[in-house]
Amino acid sequence: MAELQLQHLDKIYDNNVQAVYDFNLDVKDGELIVLVGPSGCGKSTTLRMVAGLEDISRGALLLDGKDITQAPAKDRDMAMVFQNYALYGHMTIYENMAFSLTLRKEDPNVIHKKVLAAAEILDLTSQLNKKPSQLSGGQRQRVAMGRSIVRNPKVFLFDEPLSNLDAKLRSATRREILLLHKRLNATILYVTHDQTEALTLADRIVCMSMGHVQQVGTPLELYDRPNNIFVATFIGLPPMNMFETVFEDGQLKGKGFSVELTDEQKQLLSGYVHRKITLGVRPEDIAEGGSLEIRVTNNENLGMNTLVHGFLGDNFHITAKLRGWSDNKAGDSLPVHFKRMHFFDPETTNAIRKEAE
C-alpha cells in the first residue's frame, strides 16, 4: 500500500469561492482515515483533489514521497468508490469488475484470477453472471468495491459509499469495509457525513466545517476531548448539551441552576472568574440523583437506554441518556447530576484545558 501526504491544500473556484482552506494530513501506510462533517464542509472536494478529479489550487499532494499534485487521475494509482456505484447496467458483474483491467489489456487469465479472488473476498462468486439490476443495493456496492480491489491500487478512496443504503444494509456494509481494510491492509480515505460511520470505521477522523479542519485524532480523542464546540456537538449521538454559565463563587451559574465544581476544575477555570463559560455535558454523562432538576417533556425508550428530554433551569434544553427503561412523564421533575463536564470559551469556542494538554 502507500503513504499519502496532503500539504496545505486549498481549493478556490473560478468565482473566488474557497471550498477548502490549508488542509494538512499525513496518512500512514495501511491507515483508514475518515473525513467527516456536514454537507458543504469541503470533505468531498478534498477527496476529489486527492483523486485528481479537482485541480489543487494551492499546496502539494505526495504519494510515497513523490509529488503527484499535477498528475492526471489515471496516473495516481488510486481507486475511487462512489455513492451511486457507477456500474455498467448492460454488463455482468464479472465484466464490471474486470472492466478496468480489460481496458489495460491485461492477460485474460490474470484478469480472471483477480476477479475471482476479489469476488471471494466480497462473497460475490455466485453473482458474477448476473446484471447489476438483479442485485441488492448492498451487493452493488460490494461490486463497486470489487472493481477497485482488482486494480490493486495504492490508495482506496470512498465517497459516501453507504448513503444510498438503508440502515440495516449500512451496518452490514460497514462491517464488510472494516474486514476488507484488515484483509488487504489497505490505505483508505473515506468521506461521510455520518458520524456513526466515522466512529466505527476510522483509525483517525478528520472533522471539517466550512472548509477548515477542526480536529484530527482517533475516534476516542474526538469524542472524549473535542477541540471546540463544533466538534463536541457534531461527534456523539445525541449531541452534547450546551449551557451558558458564569464562573462565580467556585460554581458555574446558569439561569435557574448552578453546578458545583471540584478543586481541580476551579483551578482550571481560575482565569475565567466572573466570565462566561459554555458548559458541555454529554447525555450519557448525566445520571439520576443529585441537586439539578430536569423538567421532563418526553421520553424516547430505546430498550437498553432511555433518552429523557426536558429543560434545565430557565428553559435550557437538555437530553439525558439513562440506562434502562424510564417511566418519566411530561411535567415530572427528574433529579440528576453531571458525571463529567467539558468547558469551552464562548468567544473562541475552543475547549478550556490545561496548558500541558
GROMACS .gro file of C-alpha atoms in nm:
model
  357
    1MET     CA    1   0.000   0.000   0.000
    2ALA     CA    2   0.113   0.360   0.043
    3GLU     CA    3   0.170   0.673   0.246
    4LEU     CA    4  -0.013   0.988   0.143
    5GLN     CA    5   0.070   1.346   0.236
    6LEU     CA    6  -0.169   1.638   0.189
    7GLN     CA    7   0.027   1.958   0.239
    8HIS     CA    8  -0.150   2.295   0.275
    9LEU     CA    9  -0.420   2.212   0.020
   10ASP     CA   10  -0.652   2.494  -0.087
   11LYS     CA   11  -0.941   2.475  -0.330
   12ILE     CA   12  -1.052   2.804  -0.486
   13TYR     CA   13  -1.304   2.802  -0.768
   14ASP     CA   14  -1.308   3.041  -1.063
   15ASN     CA   15  -1.566   3.263  -0.891
   16ASN     CA   16  -1.320   3.307  -0.599
   17VAL     CA   17  -1.530   3.087  -0.370
   18GLN     CA   18  -1.292   2.891  -0.147
   19ALA     CA   19  -1.408   2.541  -0.052
   20VAL     CA   20  -1.101   2.409   0.133
   21TYR     CA   21  -0.851   2.601   0.345
   22ASP     CA   22  -0.496   2.489   0.431
   23PHE     CA   23  -0.572   2.117   0.458
   24ASN     CA   24  -0.282   1.921   0.611
   25LEU     CA   25  -0.276   1.547   0.673
   26ASP     CA   26  -0.022   1.264   0.676
   27VAL     CA   27  -0.189   0.929   0.603
   28LYS     CA   28   0.019   0.631   0.715
   29ASP     CA   29   0.057   0.310   0.520
   30GLY     CA   30  -0.249   0.090   0.582
   31GLU     CA   31  -0.439   0.361   0.771
   32LEU     CA   32  -0.814   0.420   0.735
   33ILE     CA   33  -0.883   0.793   0.758
   34VAL     CA   34  -1.241   0.922   0.766
   35LEU     CA   35  -1.323   1.280   0.664
   36VAL     CA   36  -1.646   1.377   0.836
   37GLY     CA   37  -1.855   1.691   0.853
   38PRO     CA   38  -2.187   1.841   0.744
   39SER     CA   39  -2.282   1.885   0.380
   40GLY     CA   40  -2.077   2.156   0.211
   41CYS     CA   41  -1.786   2.141   0.456
   42GLY     CA   42  -1.529   2.056   0.186
   43LYS     CA   43  -1.469   1.688   0.260
   44SER     CA   44  -1.575   1.552  -0.082
   45THR     CA   45  -1.388   1.834  -0.255
   46THR     CA   46  -1.074   1.733  -0.066
   47LEU     CA   47  -1.120   1.369  -0.171
   48ARG     CA   48  -1.171   1.473  -0.533
   49MET     CA   49  -0.848   1.676  -0.522
   50VAL     CA   50  -0.666   1.366  -0.398
   51ALA     CA   51  -0.826   1.159  -0.676
   52GLY     CA   52  -0.732   1.412  -0.944
   53LEU     CA   53  -1.095   1.492  -1.026
   54GLU     CA   54  -1.050   1.851  -0.900
   55ASP     CA   55  -0.748   2.072  -0.955
   56ILE     CA   56  -0.548   2.168  -0.647
   57SER     CA   57  -0.540   2.549  -0.621
   58ARG     CA   58  -0.250   2.563  -0.376
   59GLY     CA   59  -0.044   2.309  -0.185
   60ALA     CA   60   0.108   1.971  -0.265
   61LEU     CA   61  -0.001   1.607  -0.275
   62LEU     CA   62   0.264   1.339  -0.221
   63LEU     CA   63   0.227   0.964  -0.267
   64ASP     CA   64   0.514   0.765  -0.115
   65GLY     CA   65   0.719   1.085  -0.122
   66LYS     CA   66   0.654   1.154  -0.490
   67ASP     CA   67   0.481   1.480  -0.583
   68ILE     CA   68   0.164   1.394  -0.776
   69THR     CA   69  -0.005   1.733  -0.742
   70GLN     CA   70  -0.029   1.781  -1.118
   71ALA     CA   71  -0.052   1.413  -1.216
   72PRO     CA   72  -0.368   1.313  -1.407
   73ALA     CA   73  -0.616   1.091  -1.224
   74LYS     CA   74  -0.528   0.782  -1.430
   75ASP     CA   75  -0.163   0.802  -1.321
   76ARG     CA   76  -0.222   0.833  -0.945
   77ASP     CA   77  -0.268   0.460  -0.873
   78MET     CA   78  -0.585   0.525  -0.673
   79ALA     CA   79  -0.929   0.368  -0.696
   80MET     CA   80  -1.247   0.554  -0.607
   81VAL     CA   81  -1.577   0.406  -0.488
   82PHE     CA   82  -1.873   0.639  -0.544
   83GLN     CA   83  -2.205   0.656  -0.362
   84ASN     CA   84  -2.402   0.579  -0.681
   85TYR     CA   85  -2.198   0.260  -0.757
   86ALA     CA   86  -2.128   0.376  -1.120
   87LEU     CA   87  -2.181   0.025  -1.260
   88TYR     CA   88  -2.249  -0.056  -1.625
   89GLY     CA   89  -2.603  -0.192  -1.643
   90HIS     CA   90  -2.551  -0.385  -1.967
   91MET     CA   91  -2.250  -0.574  -1.830
   92THR     CA   92  -2.243  -0.874  -1.598
   93ILE     CA   93  -2.091  -0.840  -1.252
   94TYR     CA   94  -1.783  -1.023  -1.380
   95GLU     CA   95  -1.749  -0.779  -1.671
   96ASN     CA   96  -1.797  -0.478  -1.444
   97MET     CA   97  -1.523  -0.597  -1.209
   98ALA     CA   98  -1.289  -0.681  -1.495
   99PHE     CA   99  -1.354  -0.364  -1.695
  100SER     CA  100  -1.056  -0.152  -1.587
  101LEU     CA  101  -0.816  -0.445  -1.637
  102THR     CA  102  -0.966  -0.517  -1.979
  103LEU     CA  103  -0.903  -0.155  -2.079
  104ARG     CA  104  -0.540  -0.200  -1.979
  105LYS     CA  105  -0.530  -0.510  -2.200
  106GLU     CA  106  -0.405  -0.732  -1.922
  107ASP     CA  107  -0.376  -1.106  -1.980
  108PRO     CA  108  -0.728  -1.261  -1.966
  109ASN     CA  109  -0.602  -1.537  -1.736
  110VAL     CA  110  -0.462  -1.278  -1.493
  111ILE     CA  111  -0.789  -1.083  -1.509
  112HIS     CA  112  -0.987  -1.399  -1.438
  113LYS     CA  113  -0.778  -1.482  -1.130
  114LYS     CA  114  -0.803  -1.126  -0.996
  115VAL     CA  115  -1.181  -1.108  -1.043
  116LEU     CA  116  -1.238  -1.446  -0.878
  117ALA     CA  117  -1.013  -1.351  -0.587
  118ALA     CA  118  -1.197  -1.020  -0.532
  119ALA     CA  119  -1.535  -1.192  -0.568
  120GLU     CA  120  -1.439  -1.443  -0.299
  121ILE     CA  121  -1.331  -1.168  -0.061
  122LEU     CA  122  -1.665  -0.989  -0.109
  123ASP     CA  123  -1.886  -1.301  -0.123
  124LEU     CA  124  -1.987  -1.229  -0.484
  125THR     CA  125  -1.877  -1.551  -0.651
  126SER     CA  126  -2.234  -1.671  -0.707
  127GLN     CA  127  -2.337  -1.334  -0.854
  128LEU     CA  128  -2.076  -1.297  -1.127
  129ASN     CA  129  -2.307  -1.388  -1.417
  130LYS     CA  130  -2.586  -1.153  -1.307
  131LYS     CA  131  -2.651  -0.794  -1.415
  132PRO     CA  132  -2.642  -0.506  -1.160
  133SER     CA  133  -3.023  -0.470  -1.177
  134GLN     CA  134  -3.056  -0.820  -1.031
  135LEU     CA  135  -2.856  -0.732  -0.718
  136SER     CA  136  -2.948  -0.551  -0.396
  137GLY     CA  137  -2.801  -0.212  -0.312
  138GLY     CA  138  -2.554  -0.369  -0.072
  139GLN     CA  139  -2.440  -0.622  -0.331
  140ARG     CA  140  -2.396  -0.349  -0.593
  141GLN     CA  141  -2.181  -0.153  -0.353
  142ARG     CA  142  -1.968  -0.463  -0.300
  143VAL     CA  143  -1.929  -0.491  -0.678
  144ALA     CA  144  -1.806  -0.131  -0.686
  145MET     CA  145  -1.554  -0.219  -0.415
  146GLY     CA  146  -1.453  -0.532  -0.605
  147ARG     CA  147  -1.387  -0.328  -0.918
  148SER     CA  148  -1.141  -0.125  -0.711
  149ILE     CA  149  -0.979  -0.428  -0.547
  150VAL     CA  150  -0.887  -0.596  -0.876
  151ARG     CA  151  -0.684  -0.289  -0.972
  152ASN     CA  152  -0.469  -0.335  -0.658
  153PRO     CA  153  -0.431   0.043  -0.614
  154LYS     CA  154  -0.204   0.209  -0.364
  155VAL     CA  155  -0.493   0.409  -0.215
  156PHE     CA  156  -0.868   0.345  -0.193
  157LEU     CA  157  -1.097   0.650  -0.196
  158PHE     CA  158  -1.457   0.614  -0.072
  159ASP     CA  159  -1.702   0.899  -0.134
  160GLU     CA  160  -2.006   0.845   0.092
  161PRO     CA  161  -2.042   0.485  -0.031
  162LEU     CA  162  -2.322   0.390   0.208
  163SER     CA  163  -2.552   0.690   0.172
  164ASN     CA  164  -2.789   0.511  -0.068
  165LEU     CA  165  -2.836   0.207   0.157
  166ASP     CA  166  -3.098   0.153   0.425
  167ALA     CA  167  -2.995   0.136   0.793
  168LYS     CA  168  -2.959  -0.243   0.807
  169LEU     CA  169  -2.752  -0.260   0.488
  170ARG     CA  170  -2.536   0.032   0.601
  171SER     CA  171  -2.446  -0.155   0.918
  172ALA     CA  172  -2.365  -0.475   0.729
  173THR     CA  173  -2.161  -0.296   0.463
  174ARG     CA  174  -1.967  -0.104   0.729
  175ARG     CA  175  -1.856  -0.437   0.871
  176GLU     CA  176  -1.755  -0.555   0.523
  177ILE     CA  177  -1.545  -0.243   0.467
  178LEU     CA  178  -1.370  -0.299   0.801
  179LEU     CA  179  -1.298  -0.661   0.714
  180LEU     CA  180  -1.176  -0.555   0.371
  181HIS     CA  181  -0.945  -0.299   0.526
  182LYS     CA  182  -0.794  -0.553   0.765
  183ARG     CA  183  -0.762  -0.823   0.499
  184LEU     CA  184  -0.593  -0.600   0.242
  185ASN     CA  185  -0.412  -0.373   0.491
  186ALA     CA  186  -0.535  -0.100   0.258
  187THR     CA  187  -0.465   0.271   0.279
  188ILE     CA  188  -0.811   0.428   0.270
  189LEU     CA  189  -0.951   0.782   0.261
  190TYR     CA  190  -1.322   0.766   0.338
  191VAL     CA  191  -1.570   1.056   0.323
  192THR     CA  192  -1.902   1.061   0.508
  193HIS     CA  193  -2.141   1.300   0.682
  194ASP     CA  194  -2.247   1.015   0.914
  195GLN     CA  195  -2.061   1.031   1.244
  196THR     CA  196  -2.154   0.669   1.323
  197GLU     CA  197  -1.957   0.558   1.018
  198ALA     CA  198  -1.668   0.780   1.124
  199LEU     CA  199  -1.658   0.648   1.480
  200THR     CA  200  -1.690   0.281   1.384
  201LEU     CA  201  -1.458   0.273   1.082
  202ALA     CA  202  -1.175   0.518   1.137
  203ASP     CA  203  -0.825   0.473   1.266
  204ARG     CA  204  -0.829   0.854   1.271
  205ILE     CA  205  -1.101   1.107   1.198
  206VAL     CA  206  -1.065   1.444   1.026
  207CYS     CA  207  -1.359   1.660   1.136
  208MET     CA  208  -1.429   1.950   0.899
  209SER     CA  209  -1.651   2.257   0.898
  210MET     CA  210  -1.682   2.528   0.633
  211GLY     CA  211  -1.365   2.417   0.455
  212HIS     CA  212  -1.149   2.413   0.768
  213VAL     CA  213  -1.012   2.116   0.960
  214GLN     CA  214  -1.145   2.139   1.315
  215GLN     CA  215  -0.968   1.838   1.468
  216VAL     CA  216  -0.771   1.530   1.368
  217GLY     CA  217  -0.750   1.235   1.603
  218THR     CA  218  -0.869   0.889   1.695
  219PRO     CA  219  -1.245   0.840   1.737
  220LEU     CA  220  -1.198   0.835   2.114
  221GLU     CA  221  -0.998   1.160   2.110
  222LEU     CA  222  -1.269   1.345   1.919
  223TYR     CA  223  -1.543   1.203   2.139
  224ASP     CA  224  -1.360   1.238   2.470
  225ARG     CA  225  -1.154   1.551   2.413
  226PRO     CA  226  -1.317   1.771   2.146
  227ASN     CA  227  -1.112   2.075   2.046
  228ASN     CA  228  -1.409   2.308   2.022
  229ILE     CA  229  -1.786   2.342   2.040
  230PHE     CA  230  -1.835   2.235   1.679
  231VAL     CA  231  -1.656   1.901   1.726
  232ALA     CA  232  -1.824   1.849   2.064
  233THR     CA  233  -2.173   1.887   1.918
  234PHE     CA  234  -2.105   1.711   1.587
  235ILE     CA  235  -1.941   1.398   1.730
  236GLY     CA  236  -2.165   1.198   1.963
  237LEU     CA  237  -2.529   1.097   1.936
  238PRO     CA  238  -2.736   1.255   2.080
  239PRO     CA  239  -2.515   1.566   2.061
  240MET     CA  240  -2.352   1.721   2.364
  241ASN     CA  241  -2.575   1.951   2.572
  242MET     CA  242  -2.451   2.311   2.587
  243PHE     CA  243  -2.535   2.561   2.863
  244GLU     CA  244  -2.444   2.927   2.907
  245THR     CA  245  -2.293   2.983   3.252
  246VAL     CA  246  -2.079   3.227   3.452
  247PHE     CA  247  -1.795   3.117   3.683
  248GLU     CA  248  -1.866   3.277   4.023
  249ASP     CA  249  -1.811   3.175   4.386
  250GLY     CA  250  -1.650   2.848   4.280
  251GLN     CA  251  -1.959   2.744   4.083
  252LEU     CA  252  -2.086   2.755   3.731
  253LYS     CA  253  -2.406   2.954   3.747
  254GLY     CA  254  -2.663   2.940   3.471
  255LYS     CA  255  -3.007   3.096   3.463
  256GLY     CA  256  -3.205   2.895   3.714
  257PHE     CA  257  -2.935   2.642   3.807
  258SER     CA  258  -2.581   2.613   3.943
  259VAL     CA  259  -2.320   2.339   3.923
  260GLU     CA  260  -2.064   2.257   4.191
  261LEU     CA  261  -1.703   2.214   4.079
  262THR     CA  262  -1.410   2.012   4.210
  263ASP     CA  263  -1.092   2.189   4.325
  264GLU     CA  264  -0.920   2.075   4.007
  265GLN     CA  265  -1.198   2.223   3.792
  266LYS     CA  266  -1.186   2.550   3.986
  267GLN     CA  267  -0.812   2.569   3.923
  268LEU     CA  268  -0.864   2.502   3.552
  269LEU     CA  269  -1.118   2.787   3.531
  270SER     CA  270  -0.927   3.028   3.756
  271GLY     CA  271  -0.869   3.266   3.465
  272TYR     CA  272  -1.244   3.289   3.397
  273VAL     CA  273  -1.371   3.432   3.729
  274HIS     CA  274  -1.687   3.638   3.663
  275ARG     CA  275  -1.661   3.545   3.294
  276LYS     CA  276  -1.891   3.345   3.072
  277ILE     CA  277  -1.818   2.977   3.014
  278THR     CA  278  -2.003   2.737   2.787
  279LEU     CA  279  -2.062   2.418   2.981
  280GLY     CA  280  -2.086   2.097   2.777
  281VAL     CA  281  -2.230   1.771   2.908
  282ARG     CA  282  -2.283   1.458   2.704
  283PRO     CA  283  -2.627   1.296   2.750
  284GLU     CA  284  -2.460   0.974   2.865
  285ASP     CA  285  -2.271   1.167   3.136
  286ILE     CA  286  -2.595   1.260   3.310
  287ALA     CA  287  -2.709   1.028   3.590
  288GLU     CA  288  -3.014   1.015   3.813
  289GLY     CA  289  -2.994   1.164   4.163
  290GLY     CA  290  -2.848   1.499   4.253
  291SER     CA  291  -2.918   1.867   4.306
  292LEU     CA  292  -3.004   1.950   3.944
  293GLU     CA  293  -3.357   1.901   3.813
  294ILE     CA  294  -3.479   1.824   3.462
  295ARG     CA  295  -3.835   1.925   3.386
  296VAL     CA  296  -3.929   1.634   3.162
  297THR     CA  297  -4.109   1.695   2.834
  298ASN     CA  298  -4.090   1.346   2.681
  299ASN     CA  299  -3.905   1.012   2.677
  300GLU     CA  300  -3.762   0.802   2.398
  301ASN     CA  301  -3.739   0.447   2.531
  302LEU     CA  302  -3.481   0.256   2.328
  303GLY     CA  303  -3.475  -0.069   2.525
  304MET     CA  304  -3.136  -0.072   2.698
  305ASN     CA  305  -3.142   0.309   2.728
  306THR     CA  306  -3.390   0.594   2.753
  307LEU     CA  307  -3.344   0.943   2.615
  308VAL     CA  308  -3.509   1.187   2.853
  309HIS     CA  309  -3.577   1.529   2.700
  310GLY     CA  310  -3.664   1.835   2.902
  311PHE     CA  311  -3.547   2.167   3.042
  312LEU     CA  312  -3.281   2.263   3.295
  313GLY     CA  313  -3.309   2.592   3.481
  314ASP     CA  314  -3.475   2.873   3.285
  315ASN     CA  315  -3.553   2.685   2.963
  316PHE     CA  316  -3.218   2.530   2.871
  317HIS     CA  317  -3.297   2.230   2.652
  318ILE     CA  318  -3.136   1.914   2.788
  319THR     CA  319  -3.121   1.548   2.685
  320ALA     CA  320  -3.013   1.275   2.926
  321LYS     CA  321  -2.930   0.921   2.820
  322LEU     CA  322  -3.021   0.696   3.110
  323ARG     CA  323  -2.966   0.323   3.141
  324GLY     CA  324  -3.270   0.100   3.125
  325TRP     CA  325  -3.636   0.182   3.071
  326SER     CA  326  -3.765   0.507   3.216
  327ASP     CA  327  -4.127   0.589   3.300
  328ASN     CA  328  -4.087   0.964   3.342
  329LYS     CA  329  -4.385   1.159   3.214
  330ALA     CA  330  -4.422   1.510   3.079
  331GLY     CA  331  -4.416   1.754   3.370
  332ASP     CA  332  -4.216   1.526   3.603
  333SER     CA  333  -3.909   1.661   3.782
  334LEU     CA  334  -3.607   1.434   3.746
  335PRO     CA  335  -3.315   1.497   3.986
  336VAL     CA  336  -2.978   1.443   3.815
  337HIS     CA  337  -2.608   1.515   3.841
  338PHE     CA  338  -2.330   1.554   3.583
  339LYS     CA  339  -2.069   1.279   3.595
  340ARG     CA  340  -1.836   1.461   3.355
  341MET     CA  341  -1.824   1.814   3.218
  342HIS     CA  342  -1.648   1.994   2.932
  343PHE     CA  343  -1.569   2.366   2.937
  344PHE     CA  344  -1.548   2.600   2.637
  345ASP     CA  345  -1.460   2.965   2.586
  346PRO     CA  346  -1.778   3.113   2.430
  347GLU     CA  347  -1.579   3.376   2.237
  348THR     CA  348  -1.326   3.146   2.069
  349THR     CA  349  -1.548   2.831   2.104
  350ASN     CA  350  -1.227   2.642   2.194
  351ALA     CA  351  -1.205   2.390   2.477
  352ILE     CA  352  -1.060   2.517   2.806
  353ARG     CA  353  -0.781   2.281   2.907
  354LYS     CA  354  -0.458   2.274   3.100
  355GLU     CA  355  -0.172   2.428   2.903
  356ALA     CA  356   0.015   2.096   2.905
  357GLU     CA  357  -0.279   1.935   2.725
   0.00000   0.00000   0.00000
